[in-house]
CSV table of C-alpha atoms and ligand atoms in Angstrom, one decimal:
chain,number,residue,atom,x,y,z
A,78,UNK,CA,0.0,0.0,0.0
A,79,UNK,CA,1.4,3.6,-1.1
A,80,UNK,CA,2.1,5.7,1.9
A,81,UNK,CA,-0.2,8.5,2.2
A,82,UNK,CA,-1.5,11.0,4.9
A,83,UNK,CA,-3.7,8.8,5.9
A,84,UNK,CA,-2.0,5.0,5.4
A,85,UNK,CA,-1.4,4.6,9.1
A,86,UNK,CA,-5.4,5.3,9.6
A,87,UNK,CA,-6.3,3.1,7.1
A,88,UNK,CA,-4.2,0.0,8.0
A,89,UNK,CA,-5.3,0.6,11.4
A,90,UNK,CA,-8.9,0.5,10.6
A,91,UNK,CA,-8.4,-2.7,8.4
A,92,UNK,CA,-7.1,-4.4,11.1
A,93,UNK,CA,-10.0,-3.4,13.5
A,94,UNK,CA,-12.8,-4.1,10.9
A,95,UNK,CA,-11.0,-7.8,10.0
A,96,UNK,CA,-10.8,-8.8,13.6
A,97,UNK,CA,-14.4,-7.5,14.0
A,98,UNK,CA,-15.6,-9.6,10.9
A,99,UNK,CA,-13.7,-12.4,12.9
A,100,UNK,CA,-15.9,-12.0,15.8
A,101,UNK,CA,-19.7,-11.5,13.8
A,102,UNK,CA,-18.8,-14.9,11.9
A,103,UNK,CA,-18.0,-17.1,14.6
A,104,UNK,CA,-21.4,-15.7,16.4
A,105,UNK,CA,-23.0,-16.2,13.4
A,106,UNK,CA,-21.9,-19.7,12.8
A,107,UNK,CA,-23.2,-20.7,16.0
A,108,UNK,CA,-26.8,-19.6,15.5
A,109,UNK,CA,-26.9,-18.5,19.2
A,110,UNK,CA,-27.3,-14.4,18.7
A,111,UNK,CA,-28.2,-13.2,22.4
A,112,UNK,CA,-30.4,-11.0,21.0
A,113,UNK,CA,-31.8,-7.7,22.6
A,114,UNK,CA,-34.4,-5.4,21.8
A,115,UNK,CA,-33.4,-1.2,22.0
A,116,UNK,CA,-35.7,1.3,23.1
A,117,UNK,CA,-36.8,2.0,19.3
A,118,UNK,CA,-37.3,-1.7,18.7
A,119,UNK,CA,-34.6,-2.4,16.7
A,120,UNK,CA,-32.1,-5.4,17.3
A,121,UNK,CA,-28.7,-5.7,18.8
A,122,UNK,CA,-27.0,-8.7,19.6
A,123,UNK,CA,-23.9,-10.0,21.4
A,124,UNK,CA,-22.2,-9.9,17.8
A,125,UNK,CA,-23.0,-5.7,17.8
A,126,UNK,CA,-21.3,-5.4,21.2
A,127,UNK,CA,-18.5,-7.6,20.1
A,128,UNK,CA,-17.9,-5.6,17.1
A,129,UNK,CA,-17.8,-2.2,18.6
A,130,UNK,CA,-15.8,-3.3,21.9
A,131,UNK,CA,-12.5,-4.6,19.3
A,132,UNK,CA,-12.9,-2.1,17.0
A,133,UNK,CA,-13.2,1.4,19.3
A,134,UNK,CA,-10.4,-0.2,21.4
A,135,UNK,CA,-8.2,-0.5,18.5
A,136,UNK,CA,-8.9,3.0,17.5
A,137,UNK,CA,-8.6,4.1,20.9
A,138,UNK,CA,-5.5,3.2,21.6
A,139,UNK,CA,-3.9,4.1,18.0
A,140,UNK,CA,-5.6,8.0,17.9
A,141,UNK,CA,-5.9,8.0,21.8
A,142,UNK,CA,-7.0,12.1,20.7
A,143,UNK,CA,-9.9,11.3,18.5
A,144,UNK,CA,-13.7,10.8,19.3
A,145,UNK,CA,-15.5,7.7,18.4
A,146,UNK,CA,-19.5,7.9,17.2
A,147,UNK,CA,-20.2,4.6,17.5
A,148,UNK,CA,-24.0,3.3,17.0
A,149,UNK,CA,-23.9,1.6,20.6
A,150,UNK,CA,-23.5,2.1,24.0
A,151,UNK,CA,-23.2,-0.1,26.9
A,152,UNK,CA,-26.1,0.8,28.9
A,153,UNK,CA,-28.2,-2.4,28.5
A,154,UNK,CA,-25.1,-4.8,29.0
A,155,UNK,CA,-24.7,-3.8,32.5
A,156,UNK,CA,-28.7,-4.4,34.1
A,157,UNK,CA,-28.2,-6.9,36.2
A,158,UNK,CA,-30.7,-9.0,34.2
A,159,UNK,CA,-28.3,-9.1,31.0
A,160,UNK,CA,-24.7,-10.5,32.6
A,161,UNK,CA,-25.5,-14.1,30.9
A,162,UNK,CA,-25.3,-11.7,27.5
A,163,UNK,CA,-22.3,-9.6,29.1
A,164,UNK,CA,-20.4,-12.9,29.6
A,165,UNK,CA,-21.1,-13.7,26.2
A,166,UNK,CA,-19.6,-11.0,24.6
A,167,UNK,CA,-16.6,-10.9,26.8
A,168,UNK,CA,-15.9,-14.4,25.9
A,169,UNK,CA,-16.0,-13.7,22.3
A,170,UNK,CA,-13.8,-10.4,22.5
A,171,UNK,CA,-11.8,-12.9,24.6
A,172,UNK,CA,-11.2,-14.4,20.9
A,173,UNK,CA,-9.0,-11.9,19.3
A,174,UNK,CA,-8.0,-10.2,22.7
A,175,UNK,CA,-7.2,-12.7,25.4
A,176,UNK,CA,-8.0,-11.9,28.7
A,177,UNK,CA,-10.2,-8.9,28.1
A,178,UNK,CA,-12.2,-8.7,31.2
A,179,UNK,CA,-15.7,-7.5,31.7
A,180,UNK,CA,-15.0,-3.5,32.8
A,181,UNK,CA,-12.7,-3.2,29.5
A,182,UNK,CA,-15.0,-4.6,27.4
A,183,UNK,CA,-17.8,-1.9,28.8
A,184,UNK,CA,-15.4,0.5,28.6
A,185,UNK,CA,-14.1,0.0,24.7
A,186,UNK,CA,-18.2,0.1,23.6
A,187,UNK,CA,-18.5,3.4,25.8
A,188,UNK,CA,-15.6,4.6,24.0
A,189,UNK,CA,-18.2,5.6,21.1
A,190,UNK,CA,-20.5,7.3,22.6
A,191,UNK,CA,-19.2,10.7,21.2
A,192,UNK,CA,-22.0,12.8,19.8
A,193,UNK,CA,-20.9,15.9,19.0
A,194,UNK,CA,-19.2,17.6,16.1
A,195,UNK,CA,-15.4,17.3,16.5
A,196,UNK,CA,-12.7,18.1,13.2
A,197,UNK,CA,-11.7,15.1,13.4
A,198,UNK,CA,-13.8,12.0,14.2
A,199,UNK,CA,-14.5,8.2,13.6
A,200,UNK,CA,-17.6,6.8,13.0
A,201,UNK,CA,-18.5,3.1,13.4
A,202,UNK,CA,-21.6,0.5,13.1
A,203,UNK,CA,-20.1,-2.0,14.5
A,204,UNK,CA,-23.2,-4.2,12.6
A,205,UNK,CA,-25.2,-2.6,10.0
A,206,UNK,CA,-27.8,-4.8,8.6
A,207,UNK,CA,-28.7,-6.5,12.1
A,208,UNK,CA,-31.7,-7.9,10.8
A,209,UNK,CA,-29.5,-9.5,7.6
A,210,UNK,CA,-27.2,-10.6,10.3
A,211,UNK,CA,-30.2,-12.3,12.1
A,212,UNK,CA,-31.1,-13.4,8.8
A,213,UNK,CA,-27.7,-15.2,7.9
A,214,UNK,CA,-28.0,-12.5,5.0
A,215,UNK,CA,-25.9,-9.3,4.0
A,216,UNK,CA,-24.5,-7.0,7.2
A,217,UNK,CA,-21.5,-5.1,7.0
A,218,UNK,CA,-18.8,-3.5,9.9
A,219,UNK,CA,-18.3,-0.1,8.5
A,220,UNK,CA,-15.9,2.3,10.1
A,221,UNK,CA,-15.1,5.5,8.8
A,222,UNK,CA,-12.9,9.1,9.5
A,223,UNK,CA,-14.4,11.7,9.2
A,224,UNK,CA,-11.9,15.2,9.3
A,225,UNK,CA,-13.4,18.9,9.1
A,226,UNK,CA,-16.6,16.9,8.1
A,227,UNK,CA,-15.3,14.9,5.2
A,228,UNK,CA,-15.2,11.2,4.6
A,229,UNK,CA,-11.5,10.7,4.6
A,230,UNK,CA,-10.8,7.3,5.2
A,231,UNK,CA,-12.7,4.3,4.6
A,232,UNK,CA,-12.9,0.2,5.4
A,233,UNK,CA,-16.3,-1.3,4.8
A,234,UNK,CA,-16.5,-5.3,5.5
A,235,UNK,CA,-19.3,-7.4,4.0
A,236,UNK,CA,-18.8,-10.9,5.5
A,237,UNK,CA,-21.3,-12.6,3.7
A,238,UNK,CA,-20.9,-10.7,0.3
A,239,UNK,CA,-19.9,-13.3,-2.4
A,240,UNK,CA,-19.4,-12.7,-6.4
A,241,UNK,CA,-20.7,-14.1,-9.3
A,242,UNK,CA,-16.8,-15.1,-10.6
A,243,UNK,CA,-16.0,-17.0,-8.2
A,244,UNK,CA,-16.9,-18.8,-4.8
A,245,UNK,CA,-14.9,-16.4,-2.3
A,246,UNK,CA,-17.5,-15.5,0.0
A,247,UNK,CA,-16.2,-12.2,2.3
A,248,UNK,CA,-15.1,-8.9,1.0
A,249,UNK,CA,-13.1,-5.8,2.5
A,250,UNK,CA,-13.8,-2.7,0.7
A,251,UNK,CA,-11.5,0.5,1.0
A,252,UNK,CA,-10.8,3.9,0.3
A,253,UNK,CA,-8.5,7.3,1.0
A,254,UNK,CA,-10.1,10.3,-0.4
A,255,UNK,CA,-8.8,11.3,-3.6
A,256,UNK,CA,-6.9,7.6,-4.0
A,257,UNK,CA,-9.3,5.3,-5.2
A,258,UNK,CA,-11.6,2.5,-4.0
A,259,UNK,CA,-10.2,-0.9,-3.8
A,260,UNK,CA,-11.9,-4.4,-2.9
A,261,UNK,CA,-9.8,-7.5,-0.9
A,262,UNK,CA,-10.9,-10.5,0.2
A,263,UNK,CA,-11.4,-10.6,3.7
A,264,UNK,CA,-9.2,-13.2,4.1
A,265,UNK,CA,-6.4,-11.4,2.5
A,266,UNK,CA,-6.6,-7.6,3.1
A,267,UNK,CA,-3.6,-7.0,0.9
A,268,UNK,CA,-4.7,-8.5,-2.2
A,269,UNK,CA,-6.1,-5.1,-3.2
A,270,UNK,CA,-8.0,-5.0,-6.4
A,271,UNK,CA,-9.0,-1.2,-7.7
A,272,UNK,CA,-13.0,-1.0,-8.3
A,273,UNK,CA,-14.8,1.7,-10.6
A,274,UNK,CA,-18.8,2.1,-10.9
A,275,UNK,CA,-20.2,1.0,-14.1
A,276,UNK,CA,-19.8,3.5,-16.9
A,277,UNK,CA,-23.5,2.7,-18.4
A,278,UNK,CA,-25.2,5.8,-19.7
A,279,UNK,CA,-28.9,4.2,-20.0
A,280,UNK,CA,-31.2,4.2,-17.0
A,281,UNK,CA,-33.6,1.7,-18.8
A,282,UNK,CA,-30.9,-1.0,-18.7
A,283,UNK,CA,-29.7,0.2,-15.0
A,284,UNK,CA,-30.0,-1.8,-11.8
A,285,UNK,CA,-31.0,-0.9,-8.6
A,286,UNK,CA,-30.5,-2.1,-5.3
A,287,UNK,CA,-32.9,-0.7,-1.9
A,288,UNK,CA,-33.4,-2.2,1.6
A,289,UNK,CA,-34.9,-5.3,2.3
A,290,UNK,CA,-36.9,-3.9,5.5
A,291,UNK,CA,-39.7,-1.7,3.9
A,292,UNK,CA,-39.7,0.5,7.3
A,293,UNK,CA,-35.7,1.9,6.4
A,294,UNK,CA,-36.9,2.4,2.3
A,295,UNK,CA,-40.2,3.0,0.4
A,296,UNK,CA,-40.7,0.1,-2.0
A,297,UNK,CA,-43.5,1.8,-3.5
A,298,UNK,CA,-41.9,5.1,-4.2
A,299,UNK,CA,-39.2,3.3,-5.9
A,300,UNK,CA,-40.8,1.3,-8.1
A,301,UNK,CA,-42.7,4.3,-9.3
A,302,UNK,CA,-39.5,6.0,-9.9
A,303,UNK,CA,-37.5,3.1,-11.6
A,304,UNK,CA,-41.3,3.0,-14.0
A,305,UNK,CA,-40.5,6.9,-14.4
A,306,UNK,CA,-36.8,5.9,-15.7
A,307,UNK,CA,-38.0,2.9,-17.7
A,308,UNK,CA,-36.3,0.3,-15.8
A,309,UNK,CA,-37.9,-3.2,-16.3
A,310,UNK,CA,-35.9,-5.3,-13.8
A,311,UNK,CA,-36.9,-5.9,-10.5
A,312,UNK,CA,-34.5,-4.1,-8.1
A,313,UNK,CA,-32.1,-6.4,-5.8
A,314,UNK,CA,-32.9,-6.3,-1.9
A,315,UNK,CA,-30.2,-6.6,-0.2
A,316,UNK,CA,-29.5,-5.2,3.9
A,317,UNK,CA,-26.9,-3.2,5.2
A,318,UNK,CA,-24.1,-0.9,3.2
A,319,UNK,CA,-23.7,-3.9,1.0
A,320,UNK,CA,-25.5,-1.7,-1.2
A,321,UNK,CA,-22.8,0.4,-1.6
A,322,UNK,CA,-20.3,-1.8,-2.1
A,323,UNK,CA,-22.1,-3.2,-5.1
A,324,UNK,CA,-22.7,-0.1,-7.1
A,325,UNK,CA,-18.7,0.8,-6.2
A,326,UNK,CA,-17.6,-2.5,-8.0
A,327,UNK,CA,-20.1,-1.6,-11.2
A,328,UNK,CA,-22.5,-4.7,-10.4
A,329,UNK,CA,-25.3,-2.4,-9.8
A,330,UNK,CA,-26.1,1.5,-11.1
A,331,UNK,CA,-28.4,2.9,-8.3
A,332,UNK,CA,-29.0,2.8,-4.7
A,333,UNK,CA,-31.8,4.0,-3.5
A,334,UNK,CA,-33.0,5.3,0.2
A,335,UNK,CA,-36.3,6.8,0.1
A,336,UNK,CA,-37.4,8.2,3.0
A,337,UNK,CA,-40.5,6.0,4.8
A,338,UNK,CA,-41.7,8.6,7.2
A,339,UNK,CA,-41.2,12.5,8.1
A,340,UNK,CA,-38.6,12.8,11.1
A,341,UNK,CA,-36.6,9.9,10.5
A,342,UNK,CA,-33.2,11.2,10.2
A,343,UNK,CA,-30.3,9.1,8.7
A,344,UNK,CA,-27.2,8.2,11.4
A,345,UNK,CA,-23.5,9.2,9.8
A,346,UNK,CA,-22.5,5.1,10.6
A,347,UNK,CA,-25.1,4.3,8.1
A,348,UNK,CA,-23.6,5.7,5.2
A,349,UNK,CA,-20.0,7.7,5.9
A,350,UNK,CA,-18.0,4.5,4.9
A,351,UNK,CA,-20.1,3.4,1.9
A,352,UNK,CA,-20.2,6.7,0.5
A,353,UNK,CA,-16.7,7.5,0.2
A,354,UNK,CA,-16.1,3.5,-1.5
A,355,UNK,CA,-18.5,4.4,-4.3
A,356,UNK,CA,-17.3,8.5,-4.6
A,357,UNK,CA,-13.8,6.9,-4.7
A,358,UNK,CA,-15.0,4.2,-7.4
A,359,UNK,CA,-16.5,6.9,-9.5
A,360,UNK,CA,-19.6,6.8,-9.0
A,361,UNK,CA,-22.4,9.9,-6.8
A,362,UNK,CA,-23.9,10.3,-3.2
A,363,UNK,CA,-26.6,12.7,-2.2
A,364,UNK,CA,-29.3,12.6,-0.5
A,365,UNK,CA,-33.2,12.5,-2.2
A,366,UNK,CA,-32.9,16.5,-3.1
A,367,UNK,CA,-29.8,16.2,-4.7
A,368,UNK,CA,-28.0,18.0,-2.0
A,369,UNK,CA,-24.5,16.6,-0.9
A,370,UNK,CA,-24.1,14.3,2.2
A,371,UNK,CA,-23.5,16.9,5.1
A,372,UNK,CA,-20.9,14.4,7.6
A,373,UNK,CA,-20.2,17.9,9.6
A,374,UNK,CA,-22.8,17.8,12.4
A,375,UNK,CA,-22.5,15.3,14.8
A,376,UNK,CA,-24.2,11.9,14.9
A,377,UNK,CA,-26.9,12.8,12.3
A,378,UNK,CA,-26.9,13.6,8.4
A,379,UNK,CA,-29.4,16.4,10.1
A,380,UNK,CA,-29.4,18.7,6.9
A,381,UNK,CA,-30.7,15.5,4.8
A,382,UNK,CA,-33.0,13.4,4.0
A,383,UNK,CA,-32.6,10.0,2.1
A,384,UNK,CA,-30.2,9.2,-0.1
A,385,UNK,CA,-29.7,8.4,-3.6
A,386,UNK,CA,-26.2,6.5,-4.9
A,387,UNK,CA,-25.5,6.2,-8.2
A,388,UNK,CA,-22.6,5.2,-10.3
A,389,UNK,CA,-21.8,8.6,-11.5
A,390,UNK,CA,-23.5,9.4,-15.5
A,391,UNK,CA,-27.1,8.4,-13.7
A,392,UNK,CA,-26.9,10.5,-10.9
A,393,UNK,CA,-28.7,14.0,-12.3
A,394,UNK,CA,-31.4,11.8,-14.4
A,395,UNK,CA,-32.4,10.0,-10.9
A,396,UNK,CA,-32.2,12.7,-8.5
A,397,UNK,CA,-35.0,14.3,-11.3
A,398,UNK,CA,-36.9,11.1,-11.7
A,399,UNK,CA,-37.2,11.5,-7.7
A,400,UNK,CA,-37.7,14.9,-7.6
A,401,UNK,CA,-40.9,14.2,-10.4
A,402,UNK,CA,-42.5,11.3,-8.7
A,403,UNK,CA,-42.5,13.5,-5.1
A,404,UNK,CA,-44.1,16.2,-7.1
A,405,UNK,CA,-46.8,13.7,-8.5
A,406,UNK,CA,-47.0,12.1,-4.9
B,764,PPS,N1,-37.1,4.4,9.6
B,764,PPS,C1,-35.9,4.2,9.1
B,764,PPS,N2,-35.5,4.7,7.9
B,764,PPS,C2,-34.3,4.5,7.4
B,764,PPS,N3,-33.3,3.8,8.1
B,764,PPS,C3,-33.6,3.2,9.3
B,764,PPS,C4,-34.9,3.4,9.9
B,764,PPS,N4,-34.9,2.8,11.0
B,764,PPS,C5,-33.6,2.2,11.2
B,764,PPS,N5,-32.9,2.5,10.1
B,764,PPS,C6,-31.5,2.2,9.9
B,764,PPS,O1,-31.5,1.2,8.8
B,764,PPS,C7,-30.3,0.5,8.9
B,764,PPS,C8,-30.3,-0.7,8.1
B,764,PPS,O2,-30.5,-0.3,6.8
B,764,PPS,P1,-30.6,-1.3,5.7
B,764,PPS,O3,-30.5,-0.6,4.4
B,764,PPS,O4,-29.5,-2.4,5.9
B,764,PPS,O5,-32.0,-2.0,5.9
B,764,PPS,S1,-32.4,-3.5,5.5
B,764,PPS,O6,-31.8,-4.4,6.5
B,764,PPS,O7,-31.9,-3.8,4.2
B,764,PPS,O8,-33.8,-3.4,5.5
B,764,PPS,C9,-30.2,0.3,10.4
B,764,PPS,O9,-28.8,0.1,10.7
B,764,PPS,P2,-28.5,-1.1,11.8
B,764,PPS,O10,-29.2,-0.7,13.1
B,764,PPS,O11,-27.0,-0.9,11.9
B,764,PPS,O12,-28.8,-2.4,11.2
B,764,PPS,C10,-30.8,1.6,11.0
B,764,PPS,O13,-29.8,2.5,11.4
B,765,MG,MG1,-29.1,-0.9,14.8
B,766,MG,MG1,-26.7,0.6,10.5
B,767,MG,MG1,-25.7,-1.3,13.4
């Protein structure tokens, strides 16, 4: 890997999100999630906590001076009620760091619980996709650093991510701003392979990728738009930032994130890492007004709503096809 300005960041946050990926398989494998439910009713399991705890503590202690907005916190490992799912996760830390103990493990997932601004700052979800992950489906680790409120640095691992050319089932995808995007498998980090979004010009022939979960994306609104654009093919469901990573390596034109109801706003760990892979391959990230991605503000993309991906040429014919059917809606 060329050095750069931020080489050290990056092969630090390889490291974090392949030991991470290390940690969501073997939970997976066993079937045995420990799952919780938050106070908006979405999932976490032990795999979430896992994830976070070896990835903040290897950020931590490489960039002791940076902030960490992580998606969770620790608050429901330490009821008294939940120490059978504490000693889980402590024992599968235990895995890749041996002899972590209960108080350190707490203490890595509190380390991101930074909300605020800062100019420079990391964001992590430590599993995004949990419900693909409860599915055995798509779920990604993405981590991210953001500086002055720009995607600088980017690893984005897709355990369960295949390909259609071979059976290699596991992908690490990467990217410096202003250096590229570049896939490995995750079982070989340095076997980088550049990746560029597809250079078709036609939105009839494009394909589109959405959530699987019709509460994160409206399925309806997007098949009238992908009518509006002539599209004929039925668009690919697939969870997590996966999505991303499939329009960066020119397998799909268009993701789209339509929003499913008013006051929902999008969290940075959703989309900071998966944005800068496909800007990096070539391709466009706004949100559903056309407006740029503002990373600036803290935990929230507060200033937008939705977003549409593209893989570059598509980008001003969909944001319109959006703007239209809104209009007509
Ligand atoms: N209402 C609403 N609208 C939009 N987004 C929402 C909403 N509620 C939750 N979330 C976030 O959706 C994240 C998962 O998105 P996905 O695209 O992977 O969804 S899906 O699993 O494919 O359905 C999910 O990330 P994880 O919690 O990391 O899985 C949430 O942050
Ligand atoms: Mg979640
Ligand atoms: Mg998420
Ligand atoms: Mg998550």
């Amino acid at each position: 890997m060329a050095d750069s300005q931020y080489s050290q960041e990056l092969r630090v946050a390889i490291q974090a999100v392949v030991e991470a990926s290390k940690i969501c398989r073997h939970i997976q494998s066993t079937e045995d999630f420990a799952e919780l439910s938050k106070n908006d009713r979405s999932p976490v399991t032990v795999a979430d906590f896992g994830s976070q705890a070896v990835v903040c503590k290897a950020i931590h202690e490489a960039f002791p001076e940076d902030p960490m907005i992580a998606e969770e916190d620790s608050a429901a490992l330490r009821l008294p009620d939940q120490i059978s799912v504490l000693n889980r996760v402590v024992k599968e830390v235990g895995k890749v760091v041996p002899d972590a103990t209960q108080e350190q493990v707490l203490g890595w997932i509190d380390q991101g619980i930074s909300r605020d601004p800062a100019p420079r700052t990391w964001t992590l979800d430590p599993i995004d996709g949990t419900k693909g992950f409860l599915r055995k489906e798509q779920y990604a680790i993405a981590l991210a650093l953001l500086v002055d409120g720009q995607v600088k640095v980017a690893a984005l691992a897709c355990p369960n991510l295949g390909t259609i050319e071979s059976d290699e089932v596991g992908f690490l995808f990467t990217a410096i701003r202003g250096e590229g995007a570049y896939v490995s498998p995750l079982s070989d980090p340095n076997d980088r392979t550049r990746i560029s979004t597809s250079s078709s010009i036609f939105t009839r022939d494009a394909r589109f990728c959405e959530s699987v979960e019709s509460g994160h994306s409206d399925h309806s609104w997007s098949s009238e738009i992908a009518h509006s654009l002539g599209i004929t093919r039925d668009s690919v469901r697939l969870d997590s930032q996966a999505k991303y990573a499939v329009v960066a390596r020119g397998e799909a034109e268009i993701y789209l994130r339509l929003p499913t109801k008013p006051g929902y706003v999008e969290k940075i760990w959703d989309h900071a890492a998966g944005s800068l892979v496909i800007e990096e391959a070539g391709g466009t990230v706004t949100d559903v007004h056309g407006h740029p991605l503002d990373f600036s503000r803290g935990a929230l993309l507060s200033e937008n709503q939705g977003i549409i991906a593209t893989n570059g040429p598509l980008h001003e014919a969909v944001v319109t096809a959006v703007k239209k059917c809104n209009e007509n809606g």
